[in-house]
Short mmCIF file of C-alpha atoms in Angstrom, two decimals:
data_model
loop_
_atom_site.label_atom_id
_atom_site.label_comp_id
_atom_site.label_asym_id
_atom_site.label_seq_id
_atom_site.Cartn_x
_atom_site.Cartn_y
_atom_site.Cartn_z
CA MET A 211 0.02 -0.31 0.42
CA SER A 212 1.43 3.71 -0.70
CA LEU A 213 2.63 5.70 1.63
CA LYS A 214 1.28 9.34 1.83
CA ILE A 215 2.87 12.07 2.68
CA LEU A 216 1.96 15.60 3.08
CA THR A 217 3.90 18.58 2.03
CA VAL A 218 2.74 21.86 3.93
CA ASP A 219 5.24 24.69 2.15
CA ASP A 220 4.47 27.90 1.11
CA SER A 221 6.34 27.90 -1.98
CA LYS A 222 5.43 26.21 -4.52
CA THR A 223 9.34 25.69 -4.98
CA ILE A 224 10.15 23.29 -1.98
CA ARG A 225 7.03 21.15 -2.32
CA MET A 226 7.51 20.28 -5.96
CA ILE A 227 11.64 19.46 -5.22
CA VAL A 228 9.69 17.64 -2.35
CA ALA A 229 7.36 15.68 -4.25
CA ARG A 230 10.10 15.08 -6.66
CA ALA A 231 12.10 13.62 -3.66
CA PHE A 232 9.66 10.95 -3.41
CA GLN A 233 9.21 10.01 -6.58
CA PRO A 234 10.45 6.57 -7.13
CA PHE A 235 9.37 5.57 -3.90
CA ASP A 236 5.88 4.02 -3.52
CA CYS A 237 4.25 7.02 -1.67
CA GLU A 238 1.12 9.59 -2.94
CA ILE A 239 2.30 13.28 -2.37
CA ALA A 240 -0.67 15.61 -0.91
CA GLU A 241 0.04 19.09 -1.08
CA ALA A 242 -0.71 22.27 1.34
CA ALA A 243 0.65 26.49 1.10
CA ASN A 244 -0.22 27.10 5.14
CA GLY A 245 -0.90 25.76 8.35
CA VAL A 246 -4.63 25.63 7.45
CA GLU A 247 -4.44 24.17 4.24
CA GLY A 248 -2.29 21.66 5.89
CA LEU A 249 -5.14 21.09 8.49
CA ALA A 250 -7.65 20.14 6.75
CA ALA A 251 -4.83 18.05 4.15
CA ALA A 252 -3.79 15.96 7.43
CA ALA A 253 -7.08 15.63 8.49
CA ARG A 254 -8.76 14.13 4.85
CA GLU A 255 -5.34 12.01 4.01
CA LYS A 256 -4.28 10.87 7.09
CA PRO A 257 -0.81 11.41 5.79
CA ASP A 258 1.89 8.70 7.39
CA LEU A 259 4.46 12.12 7.47
CA ILE A 260 3.96 15.88 7.12
CA ILE A 261 7.18 17.75 5.94
CA LEU A 262 6.47 21.17 7.64
CA ASP A 263 7.69 24.59 6.64
CA LEU A 264 7.65 27.34 9.57
CA ILE A 265 7.26 30.32 8.49
CA MET A 266 4.26 30.75 5.94
CA PRO A 267 1.14 32.90 5.52
CA LEU A 268 -2.14 32.61 7.63
CA MET A 269 -0.82 29.94 10.04
CA ASP A 270 2.28 29.44 10.26
CA GLY A 271 4.13 26.04 10.98
CA VAL A 272 4.85 26.28 14.73
CA GLU A 273 0.56 27.20 15.04
CA MET A 274 -0.24 23.82 12.59
CA LEU A 275 2.16 21.85 14.60
CA ALA A 276 0.56 23.16 18.00
CA LYS A 277 -3.20 22.05 16.38
CA LEU A 278 -1.93 19.08 14.95
CA LYS A 279 -0.83 17.77 18.35
CA SER A 280 -3.77 18.41 20.14
CA ASP A 281 -6.00 16.64 17.86
CA PRO A 282 -6.46 13.16 19.31
CA VAL A 283 -6.66 11.79 15.82
CA LEU A 284 -4.05 13.38 14.43
CA LYS A 285 -1.19 13.74 17.06
CA SER A 286 0.34 10.74 16.17
CA ILE A 287 1.27 11.54 12.46
CA PRO A 288 5.52 12.32 12.31
CA VAL A 289 6.05 15.56 11.39
CA ILE A 290 9.60 16.37 10.01
CA MET A 291 10.23 20.48 9.78
CA LEU A 292 12.08 21.84 7.35
CA THR A 293 12.80 25.32 7.61
CA ALA A 294 15.88 28.35 7.06
CA GLU A 295 15.83 28.88 10.34
CA ALA A 296 19.31 27.07 12.25
CA GLY A 297 19.88 28.49 15.04
CA ARG A 298 20.27 27.50 18.40
CA GLU A 299 16.78 28.53 19.92
CA ASN A 300 14.66 28.01 17.12
CA VAL A 301 16.36 24.51 17.11
CA LEU A 302 15.50 24.12 20.90
CA LYS A 303 12.17 25.36 19.95
CA ILE A 304 11.39 23.11 17.12
CA ALA A 305 12.63 19.76 19.48
CA LYS A 306 10.07 21.05 22.41
CA LEU A 307 7.22 20.70 19.97
CA GLY A 308 7.68 17.86 19.69
CA VAL A 309 8.54 16.92 15.97
CA ARG A 310 10.23 13.76 14.97
CA ASP A 311 13.09 15.35 13.01
CA TYR A 312 13.88 18.99 11.52
CA MET A 313 15.83 20.03 8.30
CA VAL A 314 17.37 23.26 7.51
CA LYS A 315 17.34 25.13 4.18
CA PRO A 316 18.98 25.20 1.62
CA PHE A 317 18.47 20.94 1.51
CA LYS A 318 19.78 18.07 -0.32
CA GLU A 319 16.49 15.79 -1.39
CA ASP A 320 19.38 12.39 -0.06
CA ALA A 321 19.19 14.39 3.11
CA LEU A 322 15.54 14.69 3.16
CA LEU A 323 14.71 11.04 2.07
CA GLU A 324 17.32 10.15 4.50
CA LYS A 325 15.50 11.48 7.52
CA ALA A 326 12.06 10.59 6.18
CA GLY A 327 13.70 6.51 5.63
CA ARG A 328 13.94 6.90 9.05
CA VAL A 329 10.42 7.35 10.08
CA LEU A 330 8.75 5.62 6.87
CA ASN A 331 9.53 2.03 5.10
CA LEU A 332 10.02 3.42 1.73
CA GLN A 333 9.99 1.17 -0.92
CA VAL A 334 10.76 2.31 -4.53
CA LYS A 335 7.32 1.98 -7.16
CA ALA A 336 6.81 -1.65 -8.25
CA LYS A 337 6.78 -0.67 -11.71
CA GLU A 338 9.83 0.87 -11.67
CA LYS A 339 10.72 -3.51 -10.60
CA LYS A 340 9.93 -4.59 -14.32
CA VAL A 341 10.89 -8.35 -14.33
CA LYS A 342 14.29 -8.17 -16.06
CA THR A 343 15.59 -10.82 -18.12
CA LEU A 344 19.37 -12.27 -18.55
CA ASP A 345 19.24 -10.16 -22.25
CA ASP A 346 18.96 -7.06 -20.17
CA PRO A 347 22.03 -4.44 -18.54
CA ALA A 348 22.84 -4.81 -15.09
CA LEU A 349 25.21 -2.95 -13.34
CA ILE A 350 27.38 -4.40 -11.21
CA LEU A 351 28.97 -1.71 -8.34
CA ILE A 352 32.22 -4.01 -6.70
CA VAL A 353 34.32 -1.74 -4.07
CA ASP A 354 37.42 -3.33 -3.73
CA ASP A 355 41.08 -0.98 -3.03
CA LYS A 356 42.52 -4.18 -5.16
CA PRO A 357 42.28 -3.01 -9.11
CA ALA A 358 42.50 -6.78 -10.08
CA ILE A 359 39.85 -8.02 -7.99
CA ILE A 360 37.42 -5.48 -9.91
CA GLN A 361 39.35 -6.40 -13.41
CA GLN A 362 38.68 -10.13 -12.53
CA ILE A 363 35.09 -9.32 -12.32
CA THR A 364 34.64 -7.30 -15.33
CA GLU A 365 36.30 -10.55 -17.72
CA GLY A 366 34.54 -13.03 -15.59
CA ILE A 367 30.80 -11.49 -16.32
CA SER A 368 32.09 -9.80 -20.15
CA GLY A 369 29.63 -12.57 -21.94
CA THR A 370 26.68 -11.00 -19.95
CA PRO A 371 25.03 -7.27 -20.68
CA TRP A 372 26.26 -6.47 -17.40
CA LYS A 373 28.72 -3.62 -16.68
CA VAL A 374 30.87 -3.65 -13.82
CA VAL A 375 31.94 -0.04 -11.87
CA GLY A 376 34.58 0.05 -9.49
CA LYS A 377 35.60 1.96 -6.68
CA ALA A 378 38.16 1.91 -4.00
CA ALA A 379 36.79 3.80 -1.22
CA GLY A 380 33.14 3.52 0.72
CA ALA A 381 32.42 7.53 -0.15
CA GLU A 382 33.39 7.67 -3.72
CA ALA A 383 30.88 3.82 -4.15
CA MET A 384 28.09 5.86 -1.73
CA ALA A 385 28.07 8.48 -4.47
CA GLU A 386 28.01 6.01 -6.99
CA ALA A 387 25.20 4.65 -5.96
CA LYS A 388 23.05 7.55 -4.94
CA SER A 389 23.73 8.55 -8.95
CA SER A 390 23.71 5.19 -10.80
CA SER A 391 21.07 2.76 -8.66
CA PRO A 392 23.25 0.09 -9.26
CA ASP A 393 21.75 -3.33 -9.65
CA VAL A 394 23.79 -5.55 -7.20
CA ILE A 395 26.88 -4.29 -5.35
CA VAL A 396 29.91 -6.54 -3.88
CA ILE A 397 31.59 -4.92 -1.34
CA SER A 398 35.06 -6.02 -0.24
CA LEU A 399 35.56 -6.75 3.70
CA SER A 400 38.81 -6.64 3.38
CA LEU A 401 38.74 -3.05 3.10
CA PRO A 402 41.10 -0.69 6.07
CA ASN A 403 39.24 -0.05 9.63
CA GLU A 404 35.74 -1.81 8.92
CA GLU A 405 34.63 -0.16 6.13
CA GLY A 406 32.80 -3.05 4.70
CA PHE A 407 30.78 -3.38 7.59
CA ASN A 408 30.44 0.65 7.55
CA LEU A 409 29.29 1.01 4.56
CA LEU A 410 26.40 -1.78 4.67
CA GLN A 411 25.24 0.18 7.52
CA GLN A 412 25.70 3.38 4.99
CA PHE A 413 24.12 1.77 2.40
CA ARG A 414 21.30 0.37 4.59
CA SER A 415 20.10 3.55 6.04
CA ASN A 416 20.15 5.47 2.29
CA PRO A 417 16.11 4.98 1.06
CA VAL A 418 18.29 5.22 -2.14
CA THR A 419 20.47 2.62 -1.88
CA ARG A 420 18.63 0.32 0.89
CA GLY A 421 16.91 -2.19 -0.91
CA ILE A 422 19.99 -2.76 -3.08
CA PRO A 423 21.37 -6.23 -2.83
CA ILE A 424 24.80 -6.26 -1.07
CA PHE A 425 27.47 -9.42 -0.88
CA GLY A 426 30.08 -9.13 1.12
CA MET A 427 33.75 -10.64 -0.41
CA CYS A 428 36.69 -12.21 1.31
CA VAL A 429 39.20 -14.90 1.04
CA LYS A 430 37.50 -18.39 1.61
CA THR A 431 39.67 -19.72 4.23
CA ASP A 432 38.57 -16.24 6.45
CA LEU A 433 35.32 -18.47 8.07
CA ASP A 434 34.88 -16.40 10.58
CA LEU A 435 34.63 -13.15 8.37
CA GLN A 436 32.08 -14.81 6.44
CA ALA A 437 29.88 -15.87 9.34
CA ARG A 438 30.12 -12.44 10.65
CA ALA A 439 29.03 -10.90 6.91
CA GLU A 440 26.08 -13.34 6.89
CA LYS A 441 25.27 -12.20 10.26
CA SER A 442 25.77 -8.57 8.80
CA GLY A 443 22.64 -8.64 6.50
CA PHE A 444 24.59 -9.02 3.36
CA ALA A 445 22.82 -10.85 0.67
CA GLY A 446 25.52 -13.38 0.99
CA VAL A 447 29.40 -14.15 0.25
CA ILE A 448 31.24 -14.41 -2.04
CA THR A 449 34.52 -16.41 -1.64
CA LYS A 450 38.26 -15.92 -3.12
CA PRO A 451 38.82 -17.00 -5.73
CA ILE A 452 36.41 -16.08 -7.19
CA ASP A 453 34.59 -19.26 -8.85
CA MET A 454 32.39 -16.92 -11.98
CA GLU A 455 29.82 -19.47 -12.79
CA SER A 456 28.43 -19.07 -9.00
CA LEU A 457 28.91 -15.56 -8.94
CA LYS A 458 27.11 -15.22 -11.62
CA THR A 459 24.27 -17.18 -10.34
CA LYS A 460 24.18 -15.57 -7.01
CA PHE A 461 24.05 -12.11 -8.82
CA ILE A 462 20.95 -13.71 -11.13
CA ARG A 463 19.11 -15.17 -8.04
CA VAL A 464 19.14 -11.46 -6.58
CA MET A 465 18.23 -9.12 -8.94
CA GLU A 466 15.85 -11.90 -9.32
CA LEU A 467 16.33 -12.32 -13.18
CA ASP A 468 14.03 -14.44 -15.51
CA VAL A 469 16.39 -16.71 -16.71
CA SER A 470 13.75 -18.66 -18.60
CA THR A 471 14.70 -17.07 -22.67
CA LYS A 472 18.53 -19.20 -21.38
CA TYR A 473 16.68 -22.82 -21.53
CA PHE A 474 13.11 -21.88 -23.00
CA SER A 475 12.71 -21.09 -26.65
CA LEU A 476 9.26 -21.38 -29.27
CA ASP A 477 10.04 -22.98 -32.24
CA GLY A 478 6.88 -21.96 -34.55
CA GLU A 479 3.81 -24.05 -32.08
CA ILE A 480 6.39 -26.12 -30.14
CA GLN A 481 7.99 -25.17 -27.22
CA VAL A 482 11.50 -26.00 -26.74
CA LEU A 483 13.83 -27.21 -24.29
CA THR A 484 17.60 -26.74 -24.46
CA LEU A 485 19.60 -27.67 -21.63
CA PRO A 486 23.27 -27.14 -21.62
CA GLU A 487 26.02 -29.47 -21.53
CA LYS A 488 26.78 -29.83 -17.30
CA ILE A 489 23.54 -29.98 -16.11
CA THR A 490 24.40 -27.96 -12.33
CA ASP A 491 22.13 -27.60 -9.40
CA GLN A 492 21.72 -24.22 -10.51
CA VAL A 493 20.74 -25.08 -13.88
CA THR A 494 18.31 -28.13 -12.56
CA ALA A 495 16.79 -25.70 -10.14
CA ALA A 496 16.37 -22.53 -12.46
CA VAL A 497 14.98 -24.85 -14.82
CA GLU A 498 12.77 -26.48 -12.68
CA HIS A 499 10.96 -23.36 -11.61
CA TYR A 500 9.92 -22.46 -15.32
CA LEU A 501 9.02 -25.66 -16.07
CA GLN A 502 5.69 -25.91 -15.10
CA LEU A 503 4.67 -22.34 -15.70
CA LYS A 504 6.02 -22.83 -19.11
CA LEU A 505 3.67 -26.05 -19.43
CA ASN A 506 0.57 -24.42 -18.08
CA GLY A 507 0.91 -21.39 -20.30
CA MET A 508 1.42 -24.10 -23.36
CA VAL A 509 -2.22 -25.54 -22.37
CA ASP A 510 -3.17 -21.76 -21.80
CA SER A 511 -2.19 -20.93 -25.15
CA GLY A 512 -3.21 -24.17 -26.74
CA MET A 513 -0.05 -26.04 -27.66
CA ASN A 514 0.73 -29.68 -27.57
CA LYS A 515 4.00 -29.93 -28.31
CA PHE A 516 7.58 -30.00 -25.96
CA ILE A 517 10.82 -30.75 -27.06
CA MET A 518 13.60 -31.30 -24.86
CA ASP A 519 17.00 -30.73 -26.11
CA LEU A 520 19.41 -32.81 -24.48
CA SER A 521 22.11 -32.77 -27.93
CA GLN A 522 24.39 -30.94 -25.97
CA VAL A 523 24.06 -33.06 -22.67
CA VAL A 524 27.07 -35.15 -22.20
CA GLN A 525 26.36 -36.65 -18.84
CA VAL A 526 23.48 -37.73 -17.03
CA GLU A 527 22.62 -36.85 -13.71
CA PRO A 528 19.98 -38.31 -11.39
CA SER A 529 18.56 -34.79 -11.32
CA LEU A 530 17.79 -34.71 -15.08
CA VAL A 531 16.42 -38.22 -15.10
CA LYS A 532 13.93 -37.16 -11.92
CA MET A 533 13.20 -33.74 -14.25
CA ILE A 534 12.36 -36.12 -17.03
CA ALA A 535 10.31 -38.29 -15.23
CA SER A 536 8.54 -35.46 -13.26
CA THR A 537 8.07 -33.87 -17.36
CA ILE A 538 6.37 -36.83 -18.54
CA GLN A 539 4.12 -37.41 -15.52
CA LYS A 540 2.79 -33.80 -16.00
CA ARG A 541 2.48 -34.07 -19.44
CA GLN A 542 0.00 -37.02 -18.87
CA ILE A 543 -2.02 -35.00 -16.82
CA LEU A 544 -1.94 -32.21 -19.60
CA ALA A 545 -2.22 -33.86 -22.63
CA ILE A 546 1.20 -32.58 -23.66
CA LYS A 547 3.28 -34.35 -26.51
CA ILE A 548 6.77 -34.68 -25.67
CA ARG A 549 9.51 -35.67 -27.50
CA ILE A 550 13.49 -35.75 -26.90
CA VAL A 551 15.97 -35.27 -28.01
CA GLY A 552 20.22 -36.42 -27.58
CA SER A 553 22.81 -38.74 -29.11
CA PRO A 554 22.95 -42.14 -28.80
CA ALA A 555 25.37 -42.17 -25.82
CA LEU A 556 22.86 -40.03 -23.66
CA LYS A 557 20.02 -43.08 -25.16
CA GLU A 558 22.69 -45.49 -23.38
CA GLN A 559 23.81 -43.61 -19.74
CA PHE A 560 19.85 -42.85 -19.81
CA LYS A 561 19.12 -47.57 -19.70
CA SER A 562 20.88 -47.47 -16.44
CA PHE A 563 18.10 -45.07 -15.00
CA LYS A 564 14.26 -47.02 -14.19
CA GLU A 565 12.95 -44.12 -15.06
CA THR A 566 14.57 -43.47 -18.75
CA TYR A 567 14.73 -46.98 -18.88
CA GLU A 568 12.73 -47.46 -22.07
CA ILE A 569 12.54 -43.59 -23.65
CA LYS A 570 12.39 -42.57 -26.68
CA ILE A 571 15.42 -40.46 -27.71
CA GLU A 572 15.38 -38.42 -31.31
CA PRO A 573 18.50 -37.63 -32.92
CA SER A 574 17.43 -33.67 -33.46
CA VAL A 575 15.10 -31.21 -33.16
CA ALA A 576 14.61 -31.78 -36.99
CA GLU A 577 13.30 -35.29 -36.32
CA ALA A 578 11.78 -34.53 -33.06
CA LYS A 579 9.50 -31.99 -35.52
CA LYS A 580 8.93 -35.06 -37.22
CA ALA A 581 8.13 -37.36 -34.89
CA PHE A 582 4.68 -35.14 -33.91
CA GLN A 583 3.64 -35.63 -37.08
CA PRO A 584 1.27 -38.70 -37.24
CA ALA A 585 2.16 -41.62 -38.96
CA LYS A 586 1.48 -42.41 -42.33
CA ALA A 587 -0.85 -45.26 -43.52
CA SER A 588 1.04 -47.54 -45.48
CA MET B 68 24.77 51.86 17.40
CA ALA B 69 27.19 50.69 19.54
CA ALA B 70 29.56 47.91 18.81
CA SER B 71 29.65 46.36 22.12
CA LEU B 72 29.08 43.13 20.45
CA ASP B 73 30.45 41.79 16.90
CA VAL B 74 28.54 40.17 13.77
CA LYS B 75 30.38 40.63 11.04
CA LEU B 76 28.15 40.02 7.68
CA SER B 77 31.00 39.27 5.68
CA ASP B 78 32.50 36.01 7.32
CA PHE B 79 29.51 34.20 6.99
CA VAL B 80 26.88 35.59 4.62
CA PRO B 81 29.12 35.34 1.70
CA ARG B 82 29.85 31.38 2.58
CA ALA B 83 25.70 31.35 3.39
CA ILE B 84 25.47 32.49 0.15
CA ILE B 85 27.31 30.03 -1.98
CA ARG B 86 26.28 26.59 0.03
CA VAL B 87 22.82 28.05 -0.78
CA PHE B 88 23.48 28.05 -4.67
CA SER B 89 25.36 25.05 -4.27
CA THR B 90 22.98 23.01 -2.63
CA MET B 91 19.65 23.88 -3.95
CA MET B 92 21.43 24.61 -7.71
CA SER B 93 24.34 22.58 -7.86
CA LEU B 94 25.48 26.20 -8.74
CA LYS B 95 29.18 27.13 -8.25
CA LEU B 96 29.21 30.88 -7.70
CA GLU B 97 32.51 32.98 -7.35
CA ALA B 98 32.33 36.01 -4.58
CA LEU B 99 33.52 39.22 -5.83
CA ASP B 100 35.51 41.86 -4.43
CA SER B 101 33.76 44.96 -5.58
CA PRO B 102 29.95 44.80 -5.12
CA SER B 103 28.41 46.81 -7.67
CA ASP B 104 24.79 46.97 -9.21
CA ALA B 105 25.71 48.23 -12.77
CA ASN B 106 26.37 44.57 -13.74
CA LEU B 107 22.84 43.14 -13.60
CA GLN B 108 21.29 44.59 -16.95
CA GLY B 109 17.85 44.54 -18.13
CA GLU B 110 15.41 43.42 -15.78
CA ARG B 111 15.43 42.91 -12.44
CA VAL B 112 14.17 40.23 -9.91
CA VAL B 113 15.10 41.28 -6.06
CA GLY B 114 13.72 38.85 -3.45
CA SER B 115 13.42 41.13 0.12
CA VAL B 116 12.93 39.56 3.46
CA GLY B 117 12.94 41.46 6.44
CA PHE B 118 13.39 40.70 9.95
CA ALA B 119 12.29 42.84 13.49
CA GLY B 120 13.51 42.09 17.01
CA ALA B 121 16.60 42.81 19.12
CA ALA B 122 18.05 43.54 15.07
CA THR B 123 15.55 44.64 12.75
CA GLY B 124 16.56 45.17 8.48
CA MET B 125 16.42 44.04 5.39
CA VAL B 126 17.79 41.61 2.62
CA TYR B 127 17.68 42.05 -0.66
CA PHE B 128 18.72 39.55 -3.41
CA GLN B 129 18.72 41.01 -7.04
CA VAL B 130 19.71 38.92 -10.30
CA THR B 131 18.63 39.93 -13.46
CA ASP B 132 15.94 38.03 -15.18
CA VAL B 133 17.86 36.09 -16.97
CA PHE B 134 19.89 33.99 -14.34
CA ALA B 135 16.81 34.08 -12.29
CA ARG B 136 15.48 31.58 -14.74
CA ILE B 137 18.53 29.75 -15.17
CA MET B 138 18.03 29.53 -11.33
CA THR B 139 14.70 28.23 -11.58
CA ALA B 140 15.44 25.31 -13.64
CA SER B 141 18.05 24.25 -11.71
CA MET B 142 16.22 24.51 -8.43
CA LEU B 143 13.29 22.39 -10.18
CA GLY B 144 15.39 19.84 -12.57
CA ARG B 145 13.84 20.95 -15.77
CA LYS B 146 14.84 22.75 -18.92
CA LEU B 147 15.39 26.45 -19.07
CA GLN B 148 12.35 26.35 -22.00
CA ASP B 149 10.32 24.16 -19.27
CA ILE B 150 9.72 27.11 -16.99
CA ASN B 151 6.32 28.92 -17.43
CA GLY B 152 5.95 32.56 -17.11
CA ALA B 153 7.27 34.92 -13.94
CA ASP B 154 5.22 32.80 -11.27
CA GLU B 155 7.42 30.10 -10.65
CA VAL B 156 10.53 32.98 -10.71
CA ASN B 157 9.23 34.66 -8.25
CA ASP B 158 8.66 31.85 -6.27
CA ALA B 159 12.00 30.37 -6.28
CA ILE B 160 13.58 33.74 -6.17
CA GLY B 161 11.64 33.75 -3.13
CA GLU B 162 12.16 30.93 -1.69
CA LEU B 163 16.05 31.55 -2.08
CA SER B 164 15.82 34.94 -0.22
CA ASN B 165 14.30 33.46 2.72
CA MET B 166 17.07 30.64 2.92
CA ILE B 167 19.13 33.73 2.95
CA GLY B 168 17.24 35.61 5.22
CA GLY B 169 16.92 32.57 7.73
CA ASN B 170 20.48 31.74 7.61
CA LEU B 171 20.78 35.43 8.47
CA LYS B 172 18.81 35.66 11.38
CA SER B 173 20.32 32.41 12.63
CA CYS B 174 23.37 34.19 13.26
CA LEU B 175 21.52 37.52 14.46
CA SER B 176 19.87 35.01 17.34
CA ASP B 177 23.01 32.74 17.71
CA SER B 178 25.35 36.07 18.42
CA GLY B 179 22.51 37.35 21.00
CA PHE B 180 19.83 39.76 18.60
CA PRO B 181 17.08 37.53 18.28
CA CYS B 182 14.38 38.56 16.03
CA ALA B 183 11.58 37.06 13.41
CA LEU B 184 11.40 36.57 9.87
CA SER B 185 8.72 38.11 7.37
CA ILE B 186 7.52 36.08 4.37
CA PRO B 187 9.71 36.98 1.09
CA SER B 188 8.28 39.22 -1.51
CA ILE B 189 9.38 39.72 -4.70
CA THR B 190 9.78 43.38 -6.78
CA ARG B 191 10.37 43.29 -10.61
CA GLY B 192 11.94 46.22 -12.51
CA SER B 193 15.15 47.39 -14.60
CA SER B 194 15.91 50.32 -12.20
CA PHE B 195 16.10 50.25 -8.46
CA ASN B 196 17.29 52.70 -5.72
CA ILE B 197 17.41 51.38 -2.41
CA GLN B 198 18.51 52.99 0.33
CA THR B 199 18.54 52.22 3.93
CA ARG B 200 17.28 54.18 7.06
CA ASN B 201 19.24 56.49 9.23
CA GLY B 202 20.60 54.38 11.46
CA ALA B 203 21.48 51.13 9.95
CA TRP B 204 24.48 49.57 8.86
CA CYS B 205 24.05 48.41 5.34
CA GLU B 206 26.53 46.39 3.29
CA ARG B 207 26.69 45.00 0.04
CA PHE B 208 28.10 41.56 -1.48
CA ALA B 209 28.45 40.57 -5.27
CA PHE B 210 28.92 37.17 -6.65
CA GLN B 211 29.42 35.67 -10.28
CA TYR B 212 28.28 32.65 -12.04
CA GLN B 213 29.31 32.86 -15.55
CA GLU B 214 28.09 35.56 -16.64
CA HIS B 215 26.01 35.83 -13.98
CA HIS B 216 26.20 38.39 -11.32
CA VAL B 217 24.65 38.43 -7.80
CA LEU B 218 23.86 41.20 -5.27
CA VAL B 219 22.71 40.45 -1.85
CA GLU B 220 21.96 44.01 0.46
CA ILE B 221 22.09 43.49 4.04
CA SER B 222 20.65 46.38 6.15
CA VAL B 223 20.70 45.65 9.50
CA ARG B 224 19.97 48.54 12.30
CA VAL B 225 19.70 47.05 16.65
CA ASN B 226 19.08 48.66 19.27
CA SER B 227 22.08 50.70 20.73
CA THR B 228 21.91 48.55 24.31
CA GLU B 229 21.92 44.85 22.40
CA GLY B 230 24.72 45.11 20.64
CA GLY B 231 26.42 45.92 17.29
CA ILE B 232 27.44 45.13 13.18
CA ASN B 233 30.29 45.16 12.17
CA GLY B 234 30.99 45.13 8.15
#
């Protein structure tokens, strides 16, 4: 559910700046130009937060706040004062009024979001989180003072549309993250002075960067550091030496990428599943995740032909056998015709398993397509 | 006007104005040594904010209409051609005047001159002559951003028992 924020300021410019600051978040912004309008809007909108100017015509911020606090329905609404006056006396006066926080103009939108983020659980708008696939670009921010590691990761993901930006220190990384909103952040836990852990807290306390998945990175043998990182709220730990396949799988998982395009494709009216040479646990998990959705989608759209192309697979693993058995079972329920493509060597390996002992293997996709056609009467 | 309590405007006013520009508009102002309104040619937009109390006076914030539009566009994060009419510009200049006045008021209050701030107002025109009342201290500060100039005039009068203002 959207949060409601009420900005009360006699300057339309400031109201527009406030609205712009919250634009990326799932918030509705209500506006009022003075205390009188502000009280009416507060009663009408029941906002989750009020950002209140001090000096305004008709009714100033102090009077509006006093009336707000004396109203049993409205008194619990948190208020952040946004004022051009920062004198000691003024700050003390504001503090006594029971405001949650205050900001002095001039102000940066980031700072306002940070203060609002302490009061509200700001969430990035759902429409901003469109489902991405493996073909979509993504930005990976690596925070490490060792250029060789940044280079290694850059080269390791070179076959993807992802881009790596490397920063050696926390301040630069924070500035980069605020301006470019990376999809994933990796922080070296060997940065001096606990900077890796401190940086995680900074990212987590800023509403703009709060939702970005962040990995810690350390040497494989440093188990204590890995355990500490897991407890500190990192999305996971990447260990060095870096296994690039595992790294990519972790990135795919936290970015919630739709990897179905990697395995599933359409050939006319036929749904094709193409499995890679090596069937790892990650591949099995990804394919099984999408298999049911694809099969349901086929039935929904009136399709009934499915090819499992295993021609690249070299070694039959029990997980593959299980997947085939499960697919054949679903086929019977959903009335889908299945053809399996593989090499003669694969066919031999399938004979070692009870579930696939009698399975029919087509030598190519073309033959599999032909096999869907009804046999001609002789 | 007594001078037992020093409030040196030149110590904080330029710093405060440069900070307002950099924070709200990401514009880097340079302070100039010799303030003059000779550089403000054509139509001028003047934001003014008054303060009253132990210290009484006015802050006048003057820029050309051209620069006022650039500043408004920067504040709102919009293109210059998307700034519609004088109302948007007046509001932005009024708010900037309010921020400059608020900074000054905070400094005066912290120095023992509590005062209250007025709502900003805007004057437009091409020929101005701002004169201070007898007994008021008046100081001018000039700034430049590229070819654009900014002139800030501050007049302050304090109760003789309270202290004084030094330039």
